[in-house]
Amino acid sequence: MDKVFQYLNDNKQANLDQLQQFLKIPSVSTDSTYKKDVKKAADFVADYLREAGFKHVEVEETKGHPLVFAEWLEAGEQAPTVLFYGHYDVQPAEPLHEWKSEPFNPEIRDNRIYARGASDDKGQVFMHLAVFKAFLQTTGELPVNMKVCIEGEEEIGSANLYELLQSNKEKYQADFAVISDSGMVANDQPTILYGLKGFTGLEFTIKGPDNDLHSGMYGGAIRNPAMAMAHILTSMKNEEEVVLVDGFYDDVEDITEEERELIRQAPSEDFAVSTGAKETVSEQGYTAKEHTMARPTLEINGLYSGYQGEGTKTIIPSTATAKLTCRLVPGQDPDAIQQLLVKHIEDHLPKGVTVSIKKEPLSAKAYRVDPDHPLIKKAAESFEETFNKEVVYVRMGGSIPVVEWLDSIYQVPVVLLGFGTPDDRLHSPNESFPLDHFEKGMQTIANYWNKVSTNS
Amino acid sequence: MDKVFQYLNDNKQANLDQLQQFLKIPSVSTDSTYKKDVKKAADFVADYLREAGFKHVEVEETKGHPLVFAEWLEAGEQAPTVLFYGHYDVQPAEPLHEWKSEPFNPEIRDNRIYARGASDDKGQVFMHLAVFKAFLQTTGELPVNMKVCIEGEEEIGSANLYELLQSNKEKYQADFAVISDSGMVANDQPTILYGLKGFTGLEFTIKGPDNDLHSGMYGGAIRNPAMAMAHILTSMKNEEEVVLVDGFYDDVEDITEEERELIRQAPSEDFAVSTGAKETVSEQGYTAKEHTMARPTLEINGLYSGYQGEGTKTIIPSTATAKLTCRLVPGQDPDAIQQLLVKHIEDHLPKGVTVSIKKEPLSAKAYRVDPDHPLIKKAAESFEETFNKEVVYVRMGGSIPVVEWLDSIYQVPVVLLGFGTPDDRLHSPNESFPLDHFEKGMQTIANYWNKVSTNS
């Protein structure tokens, strides 16, 4: 390991230079004008892997952007096989005028590197590439059998990856997966992210009359679709923040006492202060932290009906539409929950209106790995040894679809080694990544491969 | 009376010609580019009144468009004083491409005269002008003392008229008022419109966090403003179409059994068929007709929160806004009801959000005149004698502010002699007015002045 750490140290500047080269490529997956740049970024990753010492490297064309796949399987049978997943595509940079430096011309300020993709996900992906190289160029081998899968469509839903994962099981099969595309709860506070919420949703429209009506002439004869919508929505969730849809909580694997103790140690966000809301509100029996991390939710994301301009317009609107999404926890099946929502809406439709429902096709199960799992414990140790600080354990209210696919298709643990920080500004102008996390991150990763090299 | 009817008959074509002259003037009050035409129309009315035989005629400048005022007060003390109100301004004609003939170049087709303002209100105003002339040019006198008030801002809210009515009571004071700016329930079905609903409203915005939030990271900690809005709305009106705001119905003068019998005789609109709604829905104990005509209502006119675009956006919206209006019935005070709404919203505000309320400044009390009132009975007789058909009695779900101002400022009965028809297409392209109503209307009006000339 000393040789590896020494190599990393000797190549500090080289690593930083090459990261900047990587960041310069505007690999914006959602925008077809950047298609060639996306390909260029794929080639950058592939070339680096070859140079690092991977013999089997392919840039696989897909119906969309290419997927980089590489293998090094010479660690022997006692060593586990790991699937490392990352993505080389990035969010669009807009709005451009809000950037202090150019999004694709990396700048270092205040010990952070500023560029689109610095944190999500190129900075973190590159750390892994550099560690692979450090091992292969010094010891000539990796401590584990490694399958590398770096795609170019994460920011646009990874549709092609999903297909490939389903139809090429042997190719991607591993003992566990590792992803570095998340963050710590605070700067310099190593965090074990051991759970993610699942997701399902739908949109529905209530229709009353064919057209907006004069509210004087028709008020009292025609059910108002906006009011009908309000009745359906309040039948789905009460003012105590409990979801009322029949069966919603039936399969929930609730948070345990041990977990409550565990997450209690993570720093608490003062949600009222951070968001500007008057006060926090959560389900009785759960703190705001517990509810955001480990209880299922149902939220209205959009709601609209009738006149939205200035002043008054005395109409009964023709229609009312709501967009809903649910965050799910372990035990809940997304399709089953979606069906419960559909049934609930249909059962609670007031007289005098009709409804049309559009199910959201994208969905995901929740993900949770046991915090005591040996792989997780080794991740915690690796963090603690580098950062010199005890890790905190958290579950995230958000979802990472690829984690959930790996879990459901391959049934393997997914270890989330996140090196980002709350100040990184993902998806926003002036995205950045701290250089000390870049350094310490590589050490943590190198340490981790070493620890997991034996199947114990 | 025979002389008057003869004069009207002899001047059929002349009347039609002059009506067309009147209709040619594009007196669009809302659009400042037509300011001179609006003035021209005022002058047309004033000139006609002078020519007809009114000695006192003024075109009064206001802060907006001019008001035409004329008096003929030589009918003696036994005769009542009547205030005739009308308006010479019209709605904009747009969208122009939908008109079959030019909106300000009147055309006669299918025994109707097509032009903007043909029904609302020039056709109906002109009938009165022609009747004044018929009396004055034959008998030399009117059967009643007459005050004529024809304004140029009805389509834009009559703000200046309201001020003048309040500050010039002696000038406009009369025993009762007559307005011809409404319609019959069907072609050739004379209608006594004996009630109008009042009006009040407000807009309110619920605010949660300062910005839209990631629904995964914050769902469970932050009250969703859209859901809070739904809870407030459903606390205001239930699924049985009853308004739940405390005190809302306290002062309602409910529809009597006699009235129910009376309006039962008016043709019923099949609201589901005419609007395309699945079925009608009304308050228990009232038919759809009764509820639209005579029960107060609370309607959502607009509702909006969060994401309205295509697809999904997983946010907790920052705000949610609703626009509400109420139609009121006799007994209810608009300002008091508005205050009840404000109090209700404040009392039902869920924890975790704040609210800001914008009261709608425009309001009106309901208007109702006793169907048995002598003036109403005489109107019914006048209609029946000309149209050879029994009148029907209805109350309207909509509001006509000037009627309510005359009622509340002067406490005089307002008689609505409406000659329009459901096919007139007010405010729409291809507005028209039936020529037989134009003819019969003048006869009805002449008949009516005669009947009311004695205070019995």
PDB file of C-alpha atoms in Angstrom, chain B residues 78-259:
ATOM      1  CA  GLN B  78     -98.885  62.460 -10.232  1.00  0.00           C
ATOM      2  CA  ALA B  79     -96.597  60.815 -12.740  1.00  0.00           C
ATOM      3  CA  PRO B  80     -93.576  58.976 -11.443  1.00  0.00           C
ATOM      4  CA  THR B  81     -90.010  59.938 -12.218  1.00  0.00           C
ATOM      5  CA  VAL B  82     -88.076  57.227 -13.996  1.00  0.00           C
ATOM      6  CA  LEU B  83     -84.326  56.839 -14.424  1.00  0.00           C
ATOM      7  CA  PHE B  84     -83.561  55.092 -17.679  1.00  0.00           C
ATOM      8  CA  TYR B  85     -80.004  53.694 -17.708  1.00  0.00           C
ATOM      9  CA  GLY B  86     -78.112  52.267 -20.665  1.00  0.00           C
ATOM     10  CA  HIS B  87     -74.647  52.277 -22.171  1.00  0.00           C
ATOM     11  CA  TYR B  88     -73.405  53.237 -25.596  1.00  0.00           C
ATOM     12  CA  ASP B  89     -69.958  51.646 -25.296  1.00  0.00           C
ATOM     13  CA  VAL B  90     -69.277  48.166 -26.608  1.00  0.00           C
ATOM     14  CA  GLN B  91     -66.917  45.223 -26.149  1.00  0.00           C
ATOM     15  CA  PRO B  92     -63.906  44.884 -28.430  1.00  0.00           C
ATOM     16  CA  ALA B  93     -64.704  42.919 -31.581  1.00  0.00           C
ATOM     17  CA  GLU B  94     -61.619  40.629 -31.494  1.00  0.00           C
ATOM     18  CA  PRO B  95     -61.030  37.968 -32.697  1.00  0.00           C
ATOM     19  CA  LEU B  96     -61.843  39.668 -36.015  1.00  0.00           C
ATOM     20  CA  HIS B  97     -61.276  36.698 -38.277  1.00  0.00           C
ATOM     21  CA  GLU B  98     -64.224  34.913 -36.710  1.00  0.00           C
ATOM     22  CA  TRP B  99     -66.782  37.498 -37.839  1.00  0.00           C
ATOM     23  CA  LYS B 100     -68.798  36.677 -40.942  1.00  0.00           C
ATOM     24  CA  SER B 101     -69.503  40.370 -41.589  1.00  0.00           C
ATOM     25  CA  GLU B 102     -67.581  43.375 -40.279  1.00  0.00           C
ATOM     26  CA  PRO B 103     -68.353  44.084 -36.648  1.00  0.00           C
ATOM     27  CA  PHE B 104     -68.881  47.807 -37.272  1.00  0.00           C
ATOM     28  CA  ASN B 105     -70.602  47.497 -40.625  1.00  0.00           C
ATOM     29  CA  PRO B 106     -74.027  46.171 -39.662  1.00  0.00           C
ATOM     30  CA  GLU B 107     -75.587  43.498 -41.785  1.00  0.00           C
ATOM     31  CA  ILE B 108     -79.052  42.026 -41.740  1.00  0.00           C
ATOM     32  CA  ARG B 109     -79.295  38.264 -42.157  1.00  0.00           C
ATOM     33  CA  ASP B 110     -81.999  35.817 -41.124  1.00  0.00           C
ATOM     34  CA  ASN B 111     -84.068  38.636 -39.680  1.00  0.00           C
ATOM     35  CA  ARG B 112     -81.268  39.607 -37.299  1.00  0.00           C
ATOM     36  CA  ILE B 113     -78.993  42.611 -37.314  1.00  0.00           C
ATOM     37  CA  TYR B 114     -75.337  41.628 -36.946  1.00  0.00           C
ATOM     38  CA  ALA B 115     -72.862  44.054 -35.397  1.00  0.00           C
ATOM     39  CA  ARG B 116     -70.862  44.521 -32.220  1.00  0.00           C
ATOM     40  CA  GLY B 117     -73.278  46.149 -29.790  1.00  0.00           C
ATOM     41  CA  ALA B 118     -76.435  45.069 -31.624  1.00  0.00           C
ATOM     42  CA  SER B 119     -77.761  43.481 -28.445  1.00  0.00           C
ATOM     43  CA  ASP B 120     -75.331  44.792 -25.802  1.00  0.00           C
ATOM     44  CA  ASP B 121     -76.410  47.486 -25.531  1.00  0.00           C
ATOM     45  CA  LYS B 122     -77.022  49.757 -28.545  1.00  0.00           C
ATOM     46  CA  GLY B 123     -79.939  47.830 -30.039  1.00  0.00           C
ATOM     47  CA  GLN B 124     -81.783  47.948 -26.730  1.00  0.00           C
ATOM     48  CA  VAL B 125     -80.795  51.548 -25.908  1.00  0.00           C
ATOM     49  CA  PHE B 126     -81.892  52.709 -29.331  1.00  0.00           C
ATOM     50  CA  MET B 127     -85.321  51.165 -28.881  1.00  0.00           C
ATOM     51  CA  HIS B 128     -85.824  53.432 -25.883  1.00  0.00           C
ATOM     52  CA  LEU B 129     -84.550  56.486 -27.764  1.00  0.00           C
ATOM     53  CA  ALA B 130     -86.970  55.774 -30.616  1.00  0.00           C
ATOM     54  CA  VAL B 131     -89.861  55.380 -28.198  1.00  0.00           C
ATOM     55  CA  PHE B 132     -89.060  58.709 -26.498  1.00  0.00           C
ATOM     56  CA  LYS B 133     -89.112  60.320 -29.928  1.00  0.00           C
ATOM     57  CA  ALA B 134     -92.374  58.628 -30.878  1.00  0.00           C
ATOM     58  CA  PHE B 135     -94.097  60.022 -27.784  1.00  0.00           C
ATOM     59  CA  LEU B 136     -92.634  63.504 -28.002  1.00  0.00           C
ATOM     60  CA  GLN B 137     -93.220  63.880 -31.730  1.00  0.00           C
ATOM     61  CA  THR B 138     -96.858  62.752 -31.562  1.00  0.00           C
ATOM     62  CA  THR B 139     -98.350  63.619 -28.198  1.00  0.00           C
ATOM     63  CA  GLY B 140     -95.729  66.233 -27.356  1.00  0.00           C
ATOM     64  CA  GLU B 141     -95.126  64.626 -24.018  1.00  0.00           C
ATOM     65  CA  LEU B 142     -93.890  61.541 -22.188  1.00  0.00           C
ATOM     66  CA  PRO B 143     -96.262  59.658 -19.864  1.00  0.00           C
ATOM     67  CA  VAL B 144     -93.644  59.834 -17.099  1.00  0.00           C
ATOM     68  CA  ASN B 145     -91.013  62.244 -15.884  1.00  0.00           C
ATOM     69  CA  MET B 146     -87.858  60.900 -17.451  1.00  0.00           C
ATOM     70  CA  LYS B 147     -84.194  61.069 -16.534  1.00  0.00           C
ATOM     71  CA  VAL B 148     -81.940  59.476 -19.107  1.00  0.00           C
ATOM     72  CA  CYS B 149     -78.469  58.309 -18.105  1.00  0.00           C
ATOM     73  CA  ILE B 150     -76.444  56.640 -20.834  1.00  0.00           C
ATOM     74  CA  GLU B 151     -72.797  56.011 -20.022  1.00  0.00           C
ATOM     75  CA  GLY B 152     -69.718  54.958 -22.012  1.00  0.00           C
ATOM     76  CA  GLU B 153     -67.871  52.682 -19.527  1.00  0.00           C
ATOM     77  CA  GLU B 154     -70.140  49.771 -18.665  1.00  0.00           C
ATOM     78  CA  GLU B 155     -67.837  47.283 -20.360  1.00  0.00           C
ATOM     79  CA  ILE B 156     -64.927  48.507 -18.265  1.00  0.00           C
ATOM     80  CA  GLY B 157     -66.552  48.663 -14.854  1.00  0.00           C
ATOM     81  CA  SER B 158     -68.444  51.987 -14.784  1.00  0.00           C
ATOM     82  CA  ALA B 159     -66.027  53.453 -12.253  1.00  0.00           C
ATOM     83  CA  ASN B 160     -66.908  57.082 -12.990  1.00  0.00           C
ATOM     84  CA  LEU B 161     -70.647  56.424 -12.996  1.00  0.00           C
ATOM     85  CA  TYR B 162     -70.336  54.935  -9.532  1.00  0.00           C
ATOM     86  CA  GLU B 163     -68.735  58.114  -8.260  1.00  0.00           C
ATOM     87  CA  LEU B 164     -71.350  60.315  -9.956  1.00  0.00           C
ATOM     88  CA  LEU B 165     -74.248  58.256  -8.594  1.00  0.00           C
ATOM     89  CA  GLN B 166     -72.854  58.606  -5.094  1.00  0.00           C
ATOM     90  CA  SER B 167     -72.176  62.332  -5.238  1.00  0.00           C
ATOM     91  CA  ASN B 168     -75.118  63.611  -7.328  1.00  0.00           C
ATOM     92  CA  LYS B 169     -78.099  62.050  -5.636  1.00  0.00           C
ATOM     93  CA  GLU B 170     -80.527  64.811  -6.432  1.00  0.00           C
ATOM     94  CA  LYS B 171     -79.650  64.727 -10.080  1.00  0.00           C
ATOM     95  CA  TYR B 172     -80.267  60.997 -10.546  1.00  0.00           C
ATOM     96  CA  GLN B 173     -82.943  60.470  -7.933  1.00  0.00           C
ATOM     97  CA  ALA B 174     -86.075  58.823  -9.329  1.00  0.00           C
ATOM     98  CA  ASP B 175     -88.958  56.647  -8.186  1.00  0.00           C
ATOM     99  CA  PHE B 176     -87.601  53.657 -10.011  1.00  0.00           C
ATOM    100  CA  ALA B 177     -85.109  52.749 -12.693  1.00  0.00           C
ATOM    101  CA  VAL B 178     -85.433  50.858 -15.959  1.00  0.00           C
ATOM    102  CA  ILE B 179     -82.620  49.034 -17.731  1.00  0.00           C
ATOM    103  CA  SER B 180     -82.664  47.081 -20.987  1.00  0.00           C
ATOM    104  CA  ASP B 181     -79.346  45.266 -20.982  1.00  0.00           C
ATOM    105  CA  SER B 182     -80.358  41.674 -20.415  1.00  0.00           C
ATOM    106  CA  GLY B 183     -82.150  38.904 -22.205  1.00  0.00           C
ATOM    107  CA  MET B 184     -84.984  36.433 -22.409  1.00  0.00           C
ATOM    108  CA  VAL B 185     -84.503  32.792 -21.514  1.00  0.00           C
ATOM    109  CA  ALA B 186     -85.347  31.864 -25.086  1.00  0.00           C
ATOM    110  CA  ASN B 187     -86.230  33.555 -28.350  1.00  0.00           C
ATOM    111  CA  ASP B 188     -89.673  35.112 -28.204  1.00  0.00           C
ATOM    112  CA  GLN B 189     -90.111  34.150 -24.538  1.00  0.00           C
ATOM    113  CA  PRO B 190     -90.589  37.361 -22.561  1.00  0.00           C
ATOM    114  CA  THR B 191     -88.808  37.065 -19.274  1.00  0.00           C
ATOM    115  CA  ILE B 192     -89.062  38.944 -16.024  1.00  0.00           C
ATOM    116  CA  LEU B 193     -85.609  38.995 -14.528  1.00  0.00           C
ATOM    117  CA  TYR B 194     -86.389  39.867 -10.927  1.00  0.00           C
ATOM    118  CA  GLY B 195     -83.141  39.009  -9.175  1.00  0.00           C
ATOM    119  CA  LEU B 196     -79.385  39.065  -9.597  1.00  0.00           C
ATOM    120  CA  LYS B 197     -76.693  37.590  -7.398  1.00  0.00           C
ATOM    121  CA  GLY B 198     -74.134  39.646  -5.539  1.00  0.00           C
ATOM    122  CA  PHE B 199     -70.438  39.104  -5.607  1.00  0.00           C
ATOM    123  CA  THR B 200     -67.277  39.088  -3.531  1.00  0.00           C
ATOM    124  CA  GLY B 201     -63.923  37.377  -3.781  1.00  0.00           C
ATOM    125  CA  LEU B 202     -60.312  37.122  -2.857  1.00  0.00           C
ATOM    126  CA  GLU B 203     -57.025  35.522  -3.816  1.00  0.00           C
ATOM    127  CA  PHE B 204     -54.674  33.880  -1.335  1.00  0.00           C
ATOM    128  CA  THR B 205     -51.206  32.409  -1.459  1.00  0.00           C
ATOM    129  CA  ILE B 206     -49.822  29.784   0.878  1.00  0.00           C
ATOM    130  CA  LYS B 207     -46.067  29.914   1.312  1.00  0.00           C
ATOM    131  CA  GLY B 208     -43.844  27.159   2.630  1.00  0.00           C
ATOM    132  CA  PRO B 209     -40.106  27.224   1.894  1.00  0.00           C
ATOM    133  CA  ASP B 210     -38.397  30.169   0.201  1.00  0.00           C
ATOM    134  CA  ASN B 211     -37.759  28.095  -2.930  1.00  0.00           C
ATOM    135  CA  ASP B 212     -38.993  24.894  -4.508  1.00  0.00           C
ATOM    136  CA  LEU B 213     -37.279  22.001  -2.715  1.00  0.00           C
ATOM    137  CA  HIS B 214     -36.026  18.545  -3.688  1.00  0.00           C
ATOM    138  CA  SER B 215     -38.945  16.353  -2.623  1.00  0.00           C
ATOM    139  CA  GLY B 216     -36.661  13.489  -1.618  1.00  0.00           C
ATOM    140  CA  MET B 217     -34.399  15.497   0.639  1.00  0.00           C
ATOM    141  CA  TYR B 218     -37.183  17.545   2.259  1.00  0.00           C
ATOM    142  CA  GLY B 219     -40.330  15.467   1.989  1.00  0.00           C
ATOM    143  CA  GLY B 220     -41.234  14.635   5.573  1.00  0.00           C
ATOM    144  CA  ALA B 221     -39.761  17.792   7.087  1.00  0.00           C
ATOM    145  CA  ILE B 222     -41.563  20.573   5.252  1.00  0.00           C
ATOM    146  CA  ARG B 223     -45.305  21.139   4.878  1.00  0.00           C
ATOM    147  CA  ASN B 224     -46.228  21.052   1.202  1.00  0.00           C
ATOM    148  CA  PRO B 225     -48.033  24.335   0.367  1.00  0.00           C
ATOM    149  CA  ALA B 226     -50.126  22.669  -2.337  1.00  0.00           C
ATOM    150  CA  MET B 227     -51.432  20.097   0.129  1.00  0.00           C
ATOM    151  CA  ALA B 228     -51.969  22.806   2.757  1.00  0.00           C
ATOM    152  CA  MET B 229     -53.990  24.700   0.134  1.00  0.00           C
ATOM    153  CA  ALA B 230     -56.079  21.606  -0.600  1.00  0.00           C
ATOM    154  CA  HIS B 231     -56.858  21.242   3.110  1.00  0.00           C
ATOM    155  CA  ILE B 232     -57.974  24.851   3.406  1.00  0.00           C
ATOM    156  CA  LEU B 233     -60.136  24.621   0.286  1.00  0.00           C
ATOM    157  CA  THR B 234     -61.920  21.463   1.384  1.00  0.00           C
ATOM    158  CA  SER B 235     -62.581  23.065   4.764  1.00  0.00           C
ATOM    159  CA  MET B 236     -64.540  25.782   2.903  1.00  0.00           C
ATOM    160  CA  LYS B 237     -66.918  23.619   0.881  1.00  0.00           C
ATOM    161  CA  ASN B 238     -67.879  19.968   1.173  1.00  0.00           C
ATOM    162  CA  GLU B 239     -68.633  17.353  -1.450  1.00  0.00           C
ATOM    163  CA  GLU B 240     -72.362  17.978  -0.973  1.00  0.00           C
ATOM    164  CA  GLU B 241     -71.889  21.480  -2.409  1.00  0.00           C
ATOM    165  CA  VAL B 242     -72.479  23.162   0.940  1.00  0.00           C
ATOM    166  CA  VAL B 243     -70.236  26.061   1.908  1.00  0.00           C
ATOM    167  CA  LEU B 244     -68.694  25.354   5.308  1.00  0.00           C
ATOM    168  CA  VAL B 245     -67.419  28.848   6.145  1.00  0.00           C
ATOM    169  CA  ASP B 246     -68.901  29.787   9.508  1.00  0.00           C
ATOM    170  CA  GLY B 247     -71.700  32.298   9.181  1.00  0.00           C
ATOM    171  CA  PHE B 248     -71.872  32.119   5.392  1.00  0.00           C
ATOM    172  CA  TYR B 249     -75.592  31.305   5.277  1.00  0.00           C
ATOM    173  CA  ASP B 250     -76.640  33.226   8.398  1.00  0.00           C
ATOM    174  CA  ASP B 251     -78.266  36.192   6.654  1.00  0.00           C
ATOM    175  CA  VAL B 252     -79.506  34.436   3.551  1.00  0.00           C
ATOM    176  CA  GLU B 253     -83.087  35.297   2.620  1.00  0.00           C
ATOM    177  CA  ASP B 254     -83.968  31.946   1.205  1.00  0.00           C
ATOM    178  CA  ILE B 255     -86.086  31.278  -1.847  1.00  0.00           C
ATOM    179  CA  THR B 256     -89.793  31.032  -0.955  1.00  0.00           C
ATOM    180  CA  GLU B 257     -92.233  28.333  -1.971  1.00  0.00           C
ATOM    181  CA  GLU B 258     -93.996  30.806  -4.216  1.00  0.00           C
ATOM    182  CA  GLU B 259     -90.778  31.637  -5.948  1.00  0.00           C
TER     183      GLU B 259
END
